[in-house]
Amino acid sequence: MRRRVGAAHDRCLELERVIAGRARSGSLRLDDVLKLFDELLLHARPASVTAFNHLLNAVSRASALEPELVVSLFNRTVRDCSIKVAPNLCTYSILIGCFCRMGRLENGFAAFGLILKTGWRVNDIIIAQLLKGLCDAKMVDEAMDVLLQRMPEFGCTPGVVSYNVLLKGFYDEKRVEEALELLHVMADGKGISPDIVTYNTIIGGLCKAQAVDRAEDSGKRWFGGLKKCLRVVLSQMILLMVCFWTIYARM
């Protein structure tokens, strides 16, 4: 009996190592995920939640058409393995993203409610997923309420990622003035510095709305921050090029 339990434990550890390595290398294909998931389900231990998250994340990234499969795998984990493995914050974050891409916002917010009930600290990525789901459903006003009113009530502090999502939502609906007002709230009221995504969203959104004069004004106002972001991006590109040529020279 002990020998059998020990063999199962060793196989579980081996599966977790394989999954972690394949996740790091980005080589988890969909058919591999399903086979590994089935076997891990048999041998799982509490710490296996990280491996399950790797598998769910690989499925969610495999195709825009796979969110239903992620939900199905999550339900199997809860149904068949809940005694051995409990979902964590990362699990629910993946699940929320899938619900939002499926347009099932009520399920996304239900999962968010479970996070709050558990007492986990919500991060900006989770908030951004909910906001993107609302914006994709043409519910930008509701997203604005969630960002500025509801999240502080829940003890959540949205960051630049969440603001970028809502800015894009306003620009997609050509609500230029509200987008610029939100930008001022973000930078001046909340003290959140715009990043390169913010600038790209602003300029692109204003140009699409045929408000080029406003794009020029915004560019002048935020030019200092934009230059700083561009310097960071340029330095990273140079570093990557140096690394590439170093590796190439050794071949």
CSV table of C-alpha atoms in Angstrom, one decimal:
chain,number,residue,atom,x,y,z
A,1,MET,CA,0.0,0.0,0.0
A,2,ARG,CA,2.8,2.4,1.0
A,3,ARG,CA,4.6,1.5,-2.2
A,4,ARG,CA,1.6,2.3,-4.3
A,5,VAL,CA,1.0,5.6,-2.5
A,6,GLY,CA,4.7,6.5,-3.0
A,7,ALA,CA,4.6,5.7,-6.7
A,8,ALA,CA,1.5,7.9,-7.1
A,9,HIS,CA,3.2,10.7,-5.3
A,10,ASP,CA,6.3,10.4,-7.4
A,11,ARG,CA,4.3,10.4,-10.6
A,12,CYS,CA,2.4,13.5,-9.5
A,13,LEU,CA,5.7,15.3,-8.9
A,14,GLU,CA,7.0,14.2,-12.3
A,15,LEU,CA,3.8,15.5,-14.0
A,16,GLU,CA,4.1,18.8,-12.2
A,17,ARG,CA,7.8,19.2,-13.3
A,18,VAL,CA,6.9,18.3,-16.9
A,19,ILE,CA,3.9,20.7,-17.0
A,20,ALA,CA,6.0,23.6,-15.5
A,21,GLY,CA,8.8,23.0,-18.0
A,22,ARG,CA,6.5,22.8,-21.0
A,23,ALA,CA,4.6,26.0,-19.8
A,24,ARG,CA,7.9,27.9,-19.5
A,25,SER,CA,9.0,26.9,-23.0
A,26,GLY,CA,5.5,27.6,-24.4
A,27,SER,CA,5.3,24.1,-25.9
A,28,LEU,CA,2.1,22.9,-24.3
A,29,ARG,CA,-0.2,22.0,-27.2
A,30,LEU,CA,-3.9,21.4,-26.8
A,31,ASP,CA,-3.7,17.6,-27.2
A,32,ASP,CA,-0.8,17.5,-24.7
A,33,VAL,CA,-2.8,19.6,-22.2
A,34,LEU,CA,-5.8,17.2,-22.3
A,35,LYS,CA,-3.6,14.1,-21.8
A,36,LEU,CA,-1.6,15.7,-18.9
A,37,PHE,CA,-4.8,17.0,-17.3
A,38,ASP,CA,-6.5,13.6,-17.3
A,39,GLU,CA,-3.4,12.0,-15.7
A,40,LEU,CA,-2.8,14.8,-13.2
A,41,LEU,CA,-6.5,14.6,-12.1
A,42,LEU,CA,-5.7,11.0,-10.9
A,43,HIS,CA,-2.6,11.8,-9.0
A,44,ALA,CA,-3.1,15.4,-7.8
A,45,ARG,CA,-2.1,16.8,-4.4
A,46,PRO,CA,-2.9,20.2,-2.9
A,47,ALA,CA,0.2,21.8,-4.5
A,48,SER,CA,-0.9,20.6,-7.9
A,49,VAL,CA,-3.1,23.7,-8.3
A,50,THR,CA,-0.1,25.5,-9.9
A,51,ALA,CA,0.2,22.7,-12.6
A,52,PHE,CA,-3.6,22.8,-13.2
A,53,ASN,CA,-3.3,26.6,-13.6
A,54,HIS,CA,-0.5,26.1,-16.2
A,55,LEU,CA,-2.8,23.8,-18.2
A,56,LEU,CA,-5.9,26.0,-18.0
A,57,ASN,CA,-3.8,29.0,-19.0
A,58,ALA,CA,-2.3,27.1,-22.0
A,59,VAL,CA,-5.8,26.2,-23.2
A,60,SER,CA,-7.1,29.8,-22.7
A,61,ARG,CA,-4.2,31.0,-24.9
A,62,ALA,CA,-4.4,28.3,-27.5
A,63,SER,CA,-7.3,29.9,-29.3
A,64,ALA,CA,-10.0,32.5,-28.9
A,65,LEU,CA,-12.4,29.7,-29.5
A,66,GLU,CA,-11.3,27.7,-26.4
A,67,PRO,CA,-12.8,29.5,-23.3
A,68,GLU,CA,-15.6,26.9,-23.1
A,69,LEU,CA,-13.0,24.2,-22.8
A,70,VAL,CA,-11.3,26.0,-19.9
A,71,VAL,CA,-14.6,26.3,-18.0
A,72,SER,CA,-15.3,22.6,-18.7
A,73,LEU,CA,-11.8,21.6,-17.3
A,74,PHE,CA,-12.3,23.8,-14.3
A,75,ASN,CA,-15.7,22.1,-13.6
A,76,ARG,CA,-14.0,18.7,-13.8
A,77,THR,CA,-11.4,19.7,-11.4
A,78,VAL,CA,-14.0,21.0,-8.9
A,79,ARG,CA,-16.2,17.9,-9.4
A,80,ASP,CA,-13.6,15.2,-9.4
A,81,CYS,CA,-10.7,16.6,-7.4
A,82,SER,CA,-12.0,19.2,-5.0
A,83,ILE,CA,-10.9,17.2,-1.9
A,84,LYS,CA,-7.3,17.1,-3.1
A,85,VAL,CA,-6.9,20.5,-4.9
A,86,ALA,CA,-8.6,23.8,-4.2
A,87,PRO,CA,-8.7,26.6,-6.8
A,88,ASN,CA,-6.6,29.7,-6.0
A,89,LEU,CA,-6.5,33.4,-7.1
A,90,CYS,CA,-4.7,32.5,-10.3
A,91,THR,CA,-7.3,29.8,-11.2
A,92,TYR,CA,-10.2,32.3,-10.8
A,93,SER,CA,-8.4,34.9,-12.7
A,94,ILE,CA,-8.1,32.5,-15.7
A,95,LEU,CA,-11.7,31.6,-15.3
A,96,ILE,CA,-12.9,35.2,-15.2
A,97,GLY,CA,-11.0,36.0,-18.4
A,98,CYS,CA,-12.7,33.1,-20.2
A,99,PHE,CA,-16.2,34.0,-18.9
A,100,CYS,CA,-15.7,37.6,-20.2
A,101,ARG,CA,-14.5,36.4,-23.6
A,102,MET,CA,-17.5,34.2,-23.8
A,103,GLY,CA,-19.8,37.2,-23.0
A,104,ARG,CA,-20.9,35.5,-19.8
A,105,LEU,CA,-20.4,38.6,-17.6
A,106,GLU,CA,-22.7,37.4,-14.8
A,107,ASN,CA,-20.5,34.3,-14.4
A,108,GLY,CA,-17.4,36.4,-14.4
A,109,PHE,CA,-18.7,38.7,-11.7
A,110,ALA,CA,-19.8,35.6,-9.7
A,111,ALA,CA,-16.3,34.3,-9.8
A,112,PHE,CA,-15.0,37.7,-8.8
A,113,GLY,CA,-17.4,37.6,-5.8
A,114,LEU,CA,-15.9,34.2,-4.7
A,115,ILE,CA,-12.5,35.9,-4.8
A,116,LEU,CA,-13.7,38.7,-2.5
A,117,LYS,CA,-15.5,36.2,-0.2
A,118,THR,CA,-12.3,34.1,0.1
A,119,GLY,CA,-10.5,37.3,1.2
A,120,TRP,CA,-7.8,37.2,-1.5
A,121,ARG,CA,-6.3,40.5,-2.6
A,122,VAL,CA,-7.6,41.4,-6.1
A,123,ASN,CA,-5.0,42.6,-8.6
A,124,ASP,CA,-5.2,44.9,-11.6
A,125,ILE,CA,-5.3,42.1,-14.1
A,126,ILE,CA,-8.5,40.6,-12.8
A,127,ILE,CA,-10.2,44.0,-12.7
A,128,ALA,CA,-9.0,44.8,-16.2
A,129,GLN,CA,-10.6,41.5,-17.5
A,130,LEU,CA,-14.0,42.4,-16.0
A,131,LEU,CA,-13.7,45.9,-17.5
A,132,LYS,CA,-12.8,44.6,-20.9
A,133,GLY,CA,-15.8,42.3,-20.8
A,134,LEU,CA,-18.1,45.2,-20.0
A,135,CYS,CA,-16.5,47.4,-22.8
A,136,ASP,CA,-16.8,44.5,-25.3
A,137,ALA,CA,-20.5,44.3,-24.4
A,138,LYS,CA,-20.9,48.1,-25.1
A,139,MET,CA,-21.3,48.7,-21.4
A,140,VAL,CA,-18.7,51.4,-21.0
A,141,ASP,CA,-20.7,53.5,-18.5
A,142,GLU,CA,-21.1,50.4,-16.3
A,143,ALA,CA,-17.3,49.8,-16.6
A,144,MET,CA,-16.7,53.4,-15.5
A,145,ASP,CA,-18.8,52.9,-12.5
A,146,VAL,CA,-17.0,49.7,-11.6
A,147,LEU,CA,-13.6,51.4,-12.0
A,148,LEU,CA,-14.2,54.6,-10.0
A,149,GLN,CA,-17.0,53.6,-7.6
A,150,ARG,CA,-17.3,49.9,-6.9
A,151,MET,CA,-13.6,48.8,-6.9
A,152,PRO,CA,-12.7,51.3,-4.1
A,153,GLU,CA,-15.6,49.9,-2.1
A,154,PHE,CA,-14.2,46.5,-2.4
A,155,GLY,CA,-10.7,47.7,-1.3
A,156,CYS,CA,-9.3,47.3,-4.8
A,157,THR,CA,-7.0,49.9,-6.3
A,158,PRO,CA,-7.2,49.9,-10.2
A,159,GLY,CA,-3.9,50.6,-11.9
A,160,VAL,CA,-2.8,51.7,-15.4
A,161,VAL,CA,-3.9,48.4,-17.0
A,162,SER,CA,-7.5,48.9,-16.0
A,163,TYR,CA,-7.5,52.6,-17.0
A,164,ASN,CA,-6.1,51.6,-20.4
A,165,VAL,CA,-8.9,49.2,-21.0
A,166,LEU,CA,-11.6,51.8,-20.2
A,167,LEU,CA,-9.8,54.5,-22.3
A,168,LYS,CA,-9.9,52.1,-25.3
A,169,GLY,CA,-13.6,51.4,-24.5
A,170,PHE,CA,-14.4,55.2,-24.7
A,171,TYR,CA,-12.4,55.6,-27.9
A,172,ASP,CA,-14.0,52.6,-29.6
A,173,GLU,CA,-17.3,54.4,-29.1
A,174,LYS,CA,-15.8,57.7,-30.3
A,175,ARG,CA,-16.5,59.3,-26.9
A,176,VAL,CA,-13.4,61.4,-27.1
A,177,GLU,CA,-14.2,64.0,-24.4
A,178,GLU,CA,-15.0,61.4,-21.8
A,179,ALA,CA,-11.8,59.5,-22.7
A,180,LEU,CA,-9.7,62.6,-22.2
A,181,GLU,CA,-11.5,63.4,-18.9
A,182,LEU,CA,-10.7,59.9,-17.7
A,183,LEU,CA,-7.1,60.4,-18.6
A,184,HIS,CA,-6.9,63.5,-16.5
A,185,VAL,CA,-8.6,61.7,-13.6
A,186,MET,CA,-6.1,58.9,-13.9
A,187,ALA,CA,-2.9,61.0,-14.2
A,188,ASP,CA,-3.9,64.1,-12.1
A,189,GLY,CA,-6.5,62.8,-9.7
A,190,LYS,CA,-5.2,59.3,-9.0
A,191,GLY,CA,-1.5,59.9,-9.6
A,192,ILE,CA,-1.2,57.0,-12.0
A,193,SER,CA,1.4,57.5,-14.7
A,194,PRO,CA,0.4,56.7,-18.3
A,195,ASP,CA,2.5,54.0,-20.0
A,196,ILE,CA,3.3,53.3,-23.6
A,197,VAL,CA,-0.1,51.5,-24.1
A,198,THR,CA,-1.9,54.6,-22.7
A,199,TYR,CA,-0.2,56.9,-25.3
A,200,ASN,CA,-0.8,54.5,-28.1
A,201,THR,CA,-4.5,54.3,-27.1
A,202,ILE,CA,-4.8,58.0,-26.9
A,203,ILE,CA,-3.2,58.9,-30.2
A,204,GLY,CA,-4.9,56.0,-32.1
A,205,GLY,CA,-8.3,56.7,-30.6
A,206,LEU,CA,-8.2,60.4,-31.4
A,207,CYS,CA,-7.0,59.7,-35.0
A,208,LYS,CA,-9.8,57.2,-35.5
A,209,ALA,CA,-12.3,59.7,-34.2
A,210,GLN,CA,-10.9,62.3,-36.7
A,211,ALA,CA,-9.8,64.5,-33.8
A,212,VAL,CA,-6.2,65.1,-35.0
A,213,ASP,CA,-6.0,68.5,-33.4
A,214,ARG,CA,-6.8,67.0,-30.0
A,215,ALA,CA,-4.2,64.3,-30.7
A,216,GLU,CA,-1.6,67.0,-31.2
A,217,ASP,CA,-2.7,68.8,-28.0
A,218,SER,CA,-2.6,65.5,-26.0
A,219,GLY,CA,0.8,64.7,-27.5
A,220,LYS,CA,2.2,68.0,-26.3
A,221,ARG,CA,0.8,67.7,-22.8
A,222,TRP,CA,2.0,64.1,-22.2
A,223,PHE,CA,5.2,64.4,-24.4
A,224,GLY,CA,7.6,64.2,-21.4
A,225,GLY,CA,6.1,60.9,-20.2
A,226,LEU,CA,5.9,59.6,-23.8
A,227,LYS,CA,9.6,60.3,-24.3
A,228,LYS,CA,10.4,58.4,-21.1
A,229,CYS,CA,8.4,55.4,-22.2
A,230,LEU,CA,10.0,55.4,-25.6
A,231,ARG,CA,13.5,55.5,-24.0
A,232,VAL,CA,12.6,52.4,-21.9
A,233,VAL,CA,11.3,50.6,-25.0
A,234,LEU,CA,14.3,51.5,-27.1
A,235,SER,CA,16.8,50.4,-24.4
A,236,GLN,CA,15.0,47.1,-24.1
A,237,MET,CA,15.1,46.6,-27.9
A,238,ILE,CA,18.8,47.4,-28.0
A,239,LEU,CA,19.4,44.9,-25.2
A,240,LEU,CA,17.5,42.2,-27.0
A,241,MET,CA,19.5,42.9,-30.2
A,242,VAL,CA,22.7,42.6,-28.3
A,243,CYS,CA,21.6,39.3,-26.8
A,244,PHE,CA,20.5,38.0,-30.2
A,245,TRP,CA,23.8,38.9,-31.9
A,246,THR,CA,25.8,37.4,-29.0
A,247,ILE,CA,23.9,34.1,-29.4
A,248,TYR,CA,24.2,34.3,-33.2
A,249,ALA,CA,28.0,34.9,-33.0
A,250,ARG,CA,28.4,31.7,-31.0
A,251,MET,CA,26.6,29.5,-33.5
